[in-house]
GROMACS .gro file of C-alpha atoms in nm:
model
  253
    1MET     CA    1   1.233   9.946   6.930
    2LYS     CA    2   1.505  10.136   7.112
    3TYR     CA    3   1.623   9.810   7.266
    4LEU     CA    4   1.658   9.649   6.923
    5ILE     CA    5   1.844   9.951   6.785
    6LYS     CA    6   2.080   9.944   7.081
    7LYS     CA    7   2.148   9.572   7.038
    8ALA     CA    8   2.203   9.617   6.665
    9SER     CA    9   2.449   9.901   6.724
   10VAL     CA   10   2.640   9.687   6.976
   11PHE     CA   11   2.650   9.397   6.729
   12PHE     CA   12   2.789   9.610   6.447
   13GLU     CA   13   3.040   9.765   6.688
   14TYR     CA   14   3.166   9.416   6.777
   15LEU     CA   15   3.163   9.314   6.411
   16GLY     CA   16   3.365   9.620   6.313
   17ALA     CA   17   3.623   9.555   6.583
   18TYR     CA   18   3.645   9.189   6.474
   19LEU     CA   19   3.702   9.287   6.111
   20VAL     CA   20   3.971   9.535   6.211
   21LEU     CA   21   4.146   9.265   6.412
   22MET     CA   22   4.122   9.025   6.118
   23SER     CA   23   4.274   9.286   5.887
   24ARG     CA   24   4.565   9.317   6.129
   25LEU     CA   25   4.588   8.937   6.135
   26PHE     CA   26   4.611   8.905   5.756
   27SER     CA   27   4.868   9.184   5.736
   28SER     CA   28   5.087   9.002   5.991
   29PHE     CA   29   5.138   8.691   5.776
   30ASP     CA   30   5.484   8.821   5.687
   31SER     CA   31   5.585   8.747   6.046
   32MET     CA   32   5.474   8.383   6.028
   33GLN     CA   33   5.831   8.251   6.003
   34ASN     CA   34   5.917   8.415   6.334
   35SER     CA   35   5.623   8.237   6.498
   36SER     CA   36   5.694   7.884   6.371
   37LYS     CA   37   5.773   7.742   6.717
   38ASN     CA   38   5.463   7.902   6.865
   39ILE     CA   39   5.252   7.761   6.580
   40ILE     CA   40   5.378   7.409   6.650
   41ASP     CA   41   5.303   7.450   7.021
   42GLN     CA   42   4.951   7.563   6.943
   43MET     CA   43   4.901   7.275   6.700
   44MET     CA   44   4.992   7.034   6.977
   45SER     CA   45   4.760   7.210   7.220
   46ILE     CA   46   4.464   7.217   6.981
   47GLY     CA   47   4.525   6.876   6.826
   48SER     CA   48   4.658   6.624   7.075
   49LYS     CA   49   4.474   6.761   7.378
   50SER     CA   50   4.143   6.755   7.191
   51LEU     CA   51   4.171   6.395   7.074
   52PRO     CA   52   3.994   6.224   7.368
   53ILE     CA   53   3.680   6.436   7.350
   54VAL     CA   54   3.671   6.421   6.970
   55VAL     CA   55   3.701   6.041   6.969
   56LEU     CA   56   3.438   6.001   7.240
   57THR     CA   57   3.176   6.230   7.088
   58SER     CA   58   3.220   6.101   6.732
   59PHE     CA   59   3.215   5.735   6.841
   60PHE     CA   60   2.885   5.763   7.024
   61SER     CA   61   2.736   5.990   6.757
   62GLY     CA   62   2.795   5.711   6.506
   63MET     CA   63   2.639   5.456   6.740
   64VAL     CA   64   2.332   5.670   6.797
   65THR     CA   65   2.294   5.730   6.422
   66SER     CA   66   2.296   5.358   6.347
   67VAL     CA   67   2.040   5.277   6.618
   68GLN     CA   68   1.808   5.560   6.511
   69GLY     CA   69   1.851   5.465   6.145
   70ALA     CA   70   1.748   5.110   6.225
   71TYR     CA   71   1.447   5.242   6.421
   72GLN     CA   72   1.332   5.447   6.121
   73MET     CA   73   1.369   5.147   5.887
   74THR     CA   74   1.160   4.899   6.087
   75SER     CA   75   0.893   4.903   5.814
   76GLY     CA   76   1.101   4.661   5.607
   77LEU     CA   77   1.065   4.865   5.287
   78PHE     CA   78   1.441   4.915   5.265
   79PRO     CA   79   1.722   4.659   5.297
   80ILE     CA   80   1.887   4.676   5.636
   81TYR     CA   81   2.233   4.721   5.485
   82HIS     CA   82   2.132   5.075   5.388
   83ILE     CA   83   2.203   5.166   5.750
   84GLY     CA   84   2.574   5.149   5.665
   85GLY     CA   85   2.523   5.415   5.401
   86ILE     CA   86   2.311   5.630   5.631
   87VAL     CA   87   2.572   5.621   5.906
   88THR     CA   88   2.863   5.690   5.671
   89GLU     CA   89   2.699   5.982   5.494
   90SER     CA   90   2.559   6.132   5.814
   91VAL     CA   91   2.895   6.117   5.990
   92VAL     CA   92   3.109   6.240   5.702
   93LEU     CA   93   2.876   6.510   5.577
   94GLU     CA   94   2.729   6.654   5.896
   95LEU     CA   95   2.784   6.488   6.231
   96ALA     CA   96   3.164   6.480   6.243
   97PRO     CA   97   3.224   6.840   6.129
   98VAL     CA   98   2.939   7.007   6.316
   99ILE     CA   99   2.938   6.815   6.644
  100THR     CA  100   3.317   6.821   6.661
  101GLY     CA  101   3.310   7.193   6.586
  102LEU     CA  102   3.056   7.258   6.862
  103VAL     CA  103   3.261   7.053   7.109
  104LEU     CA  104   3.584   7.228   7.014
  105ALA     CA  105   3.414   7.565   7.047
  106GLY     CA  106   3.405   7.491   7.420
  107ARG     CA  107   3.738   7.311   7.438
  108VAL     CA  108   3.955   7.527   7.209
  109GLY     CA  109   3.769   7.857   7.177
  110ALA     CA  110   3.717   7.900   7.551
  111ASN     CA  111   4.078   7.807   7.623
  112ILE     CA  112   4.210   8.063   7.373
  113ALA     CA  113   3.984   8.337   7.509
  114ALA     CA  114   4.088   8.260   7.866
  115GLU     CA  115   4.460   8.260   7.782
  116ILE     CA  116   4.463   8.584   7.583
  117GLY     CA  117   4.208   8.748   7.813
  118THR     CA  118   4.426   8.675   8.117
  119MET     CA  119   4.724   8.822   7.936
  120ARG     CA  120   4.519   9.133   7.858
  121VAL     CA  121   4.395   9.197   8.213
  122THR     CA  122   4.740   9.129   8.361
  123GLU     CA  123   4.890   9.378   8.111
  124GLN     CA  124   5.116   9.120   7.946
  125ILE     CA  125   4.991   9.228   7.603
  126ASP     CA  126   5.076   9.589   7.690
  127ALA     CA  127   5.423   9.471   7.786
  128LEU     CA  128   5.463   9.302   7.446
  129GLU     CA  129   5.370   9.625   7.270
  130THR     CA  130   5.619   9.815   7.488
  131LEU     CA  131   5.891   9.573   7.375
  132SER     CA  132   5.796   9.640   7.009
  133TYR     CA  133   5.632   9.298   6.963
  134ASP     CA  134   5.321   9.280   6.749
  135PRO     CA  135   5.071   9.102   6.978
  136VAL     CA  136   4.857   8.999   6.681
  137ALA     CA  137   5.149   8.824   6.510
  138PHE     CA  138   5.279   8.681   6.836
  139LEU     CA  139   4.953   8.565   6.999
  140ILE     CA  140   4.672   8.547   6.744
  141LEU     CA  141   4.837   8.438   6.420
  142PRO     CA  142   4.983   8.110   6.559
  143ARG     CA  143   4.650   8.009   6.712
  144VAL     CA  144   4.450   8.078   6.396
  145ILE     CA  145   4.697   7.894   6.172
  146ALA     CA  146   4.706   7.601   6.415
  147GLY     CA  147   4.326   7.585   6.412
  148ILE     CA  148   4.309   7.589   6.031
  149VAL     CA  149   4.568   7.309   6.010
  150MET     CA  150   4.454   7.086   6.295
  151PHE     CA  151   4.075   7.100   6.261
  152PRO     CA  152   4.074   6.896   5.936
  153VAL     CA  153   4.296   6.638   6.105
  154LEU     CA  154   4.055   6.614   6.397
  155ILE     CA  155   3.758   6.586   6.160
  156ILE     CA  156   3.922   6.297   5.973
  157ILE     CA  157   3.974   6.121   6.306
  158ALA     CA  158   3.611   6.197   6.398
  159ASP     CA  159   3.496   6.049   6.065
  160PHE     CA  160   3.684   5.728   6.134
  161PHE     CA  161   3.559   5.679   6.488
  162GLY     CA  162   3.206   5.787   6.399
  163ILE     CA  163   3.182   5.521   6.128
  164LEU     CA  164   3.351   5.269   6.359
  165GLY     CA  165   3.094   5.343   6.631
  166GLY     CA  166   2.811   5.293   6.382
  167LEU     CA  167   2.964   4.964   6.266
  168ILE     CA  168   3.001   4.833   6.621
  169ALA     CA  169   2.642   4.931   6.705
  170CYS     CA  170   2.511   4.755   6.394
  171ILE     CA  171   2.703   4.437   6.474
  172THR     CA  172   2.618   4.425   6.845
  173THR     CA  173   2.258   4.545   6.851
  174LEU     CA  174   2.125   4.480   6.498
  175ASP     CA  175   2.110   4.172   6.282
  176MET     CA  176   2.396   4.286   6.057
  177ASN     CA  177   2.751   4.188   5.975
  178ILE     CA  178   3.055   4.382   5.856
  179TYR     CA  179   2.996   4.290   5.492
  180GLN     CA  180   2.642   4.434   5.494
  181PHE     CA  181   2.758   4.756   5.662
  182VAL     CA  182   3.042   4.805   5.413
  183LYS     CA  183   2.810   4.726   5.121
  184GLY     CA  184   2.571   5.002   5.228
  185ALA     CA  185   2.856   5.245   5.289
  186LYS     CA  186   2.996   5.184   4.938
  187GLU     CA  187   2.660   5.231   4.770
  188TRP     CA  188   2.588   5.561   4.944
  189PHE     CA  189   2.937   5.709   4.966
  190ASN     CA  190   3.013   6.019   4.760
  191PRO     CA  191   3.379   6.139   4.764
  192TRP     CA  192   3.267   6.502   4.742
  193ASP     CA  193   3.089   6.469   5.076
  194ALA     CA  194   3.419   6.388   5.248
  195GLN     CA  195   3.584   6.684   5.076
  196PHE     CA  196   3.296   6.908   5.178
  197GLY     CA  197   3.341   6.796   5.538
  198LEU     CA  198   3.705   6.907   5.523
  199ILE     CA  199   3.601   7.244   5.378
  200LYS     CA  200   3.367   7.281   5.675
  201SER     CA  201   3.645   7.191   5.918
  202ILE     CA  202   3.881   7.457   5.778
  203THR     CA  203   3.608   7.720   5.799
  204PHE     CA  204   3.507   7.617   6.151
  205GLY     CA  205   3.872   7.611   6.261
  206PHE     CA  206   3.922   7.968   6.147
  207ALA     CA  207   3.593   8.085   6.299
  208ILE     CA  208   3.647   7.928   6.642
  209THR     CA  209   4.009   8.038   6.686
  210SER     CA  210   3.957   8.389   6.551
  211ILE     CA  211   3.647   8.448   6.765
  212GLY     CA  212   3.831   8.321   7.074
  213CYS     CA  213   4.124   8.548   6.997
  214TYR     CA  214   3.893   8.844   6.942
  215PHE     CA  215   3.708   8.816   7.272
  216GLY     CA  216   4.031   8.744   7.458
  217PHE     CA  217   4.217   9.032   7.297
  218TYR     CA  218   3.951   9.289   7.391
  219THR     CA  219   3.884   9.157   7.742
  220LYS     CA  220   3.817   9.417   8.012
  221GLY     CA  221   3.737   9.406   8.380
  222GLY     CA  222   3.976   9.160   8.544
  223ALA     CA  223   3.875   8.804   8.629
  224GLN     CA  224   3.507   8.876   8.571
  225GLY     CA  225   3.591   9.006   8.225
  226VAL     CA  226   3.785   8.691   8.144
  227GLY     CA  227   3.485   8.478   8.242
  228LYS     CA  228   3.254   8.692   8.031
  229ALA     CA  229   3.492   8.670   7.732
  230THR     CA  230   3.508   8.292   7.766
  231THR     CA  231   3.128   8.257   7.775
  232SER     CA  232   3.085   8.496   7.483
  233THR     CA  233   3.338   8.300   7.282
  234VAL     CA  234   3.154   7.970   7.326
  235VAL     CA  235   2.815   8.121   7.243
  236ALA     CA  236   2.939   8.318   6.940
  237SER     CA  237   3.140   8.021   6.809
  238CYS     CA  238   2.845   7.781   6.832
  239ILE     CA  239   2.613   8.024   6.655
  240SER     CA  240   2.877   8.092   6.388
  241ILE     CA  241   2.923   7.720   6.323
  242LEU     CA  242   2.551   7.667   6.265
  243ILE     CA  243   2.524   7.974   6.039
  244LEU     CA  244   2.834   7.879   5.842
  245ASP     CA  245   2.706   7.522   5.810
  246TYR     CA  246   2.393   7.649   5.638
  247PHE     CA  247   2.567   7.889   5.401
  248LEU     CA  248   2.836   7.637   5.308
  249ALA     CA  249   2.566   7.382   5.227
  250GLU     CA  250   2.388   7.639   5.009
  251MET     CA  251   2.712   7.720   4.827
  252PHE     CA  252   2.861   7.374   4.771
  253LEU     CA  253   2.573   7.124   4.773
   0.00000   0.00000   0.00000
């Protein structure tokens, strides 16, 4: 019992510190114009450098979905072209946002935590405060804005390559053609599902970048502390994505 109480107190301590940091973040939006160059740099770092892993994971996720969909439909009760609809809806609604978010939690979140954590342990953040710079506006705000802007772009790219991967798998391994795949995709497609995927991407982008900034900003203990902050960022981001995925589905579906 004491162990659970201790863990709960630690959790709420972290949560309180995170909320305080987020309040400082929202109050620093007035300084956004001064950080425009830094925002663009972070957008390039989060966006262009994440493209290869996003394309790779989404492409093979679509291929796996089509093969597994065909395996589940071997009974012959459903027309085979329904696989196109299954792949499209699965990718747009769930696979592209969630799998891409989990991948970027390691790629983007860990990178942010390592960068800011290194600046903290080497006292660069203290130097910024000495020079009258707001470290939240200078370091955290550009990364969070870049994540909110670039994550939907990456999810759209993931949608495209996920569906493309499913199409290629259907053509090469199943007795289907492009017309049948597109027919199934049209029958099953719901425009709201694509919009909901973008809502997820914005939420995940904010969660991953803000959590990475939080653990990096409060890093302690030198190089070992940076490693711990990086690990904590990945774990907390992945758990947050799955929790947010559930609550967003409850709210919007």
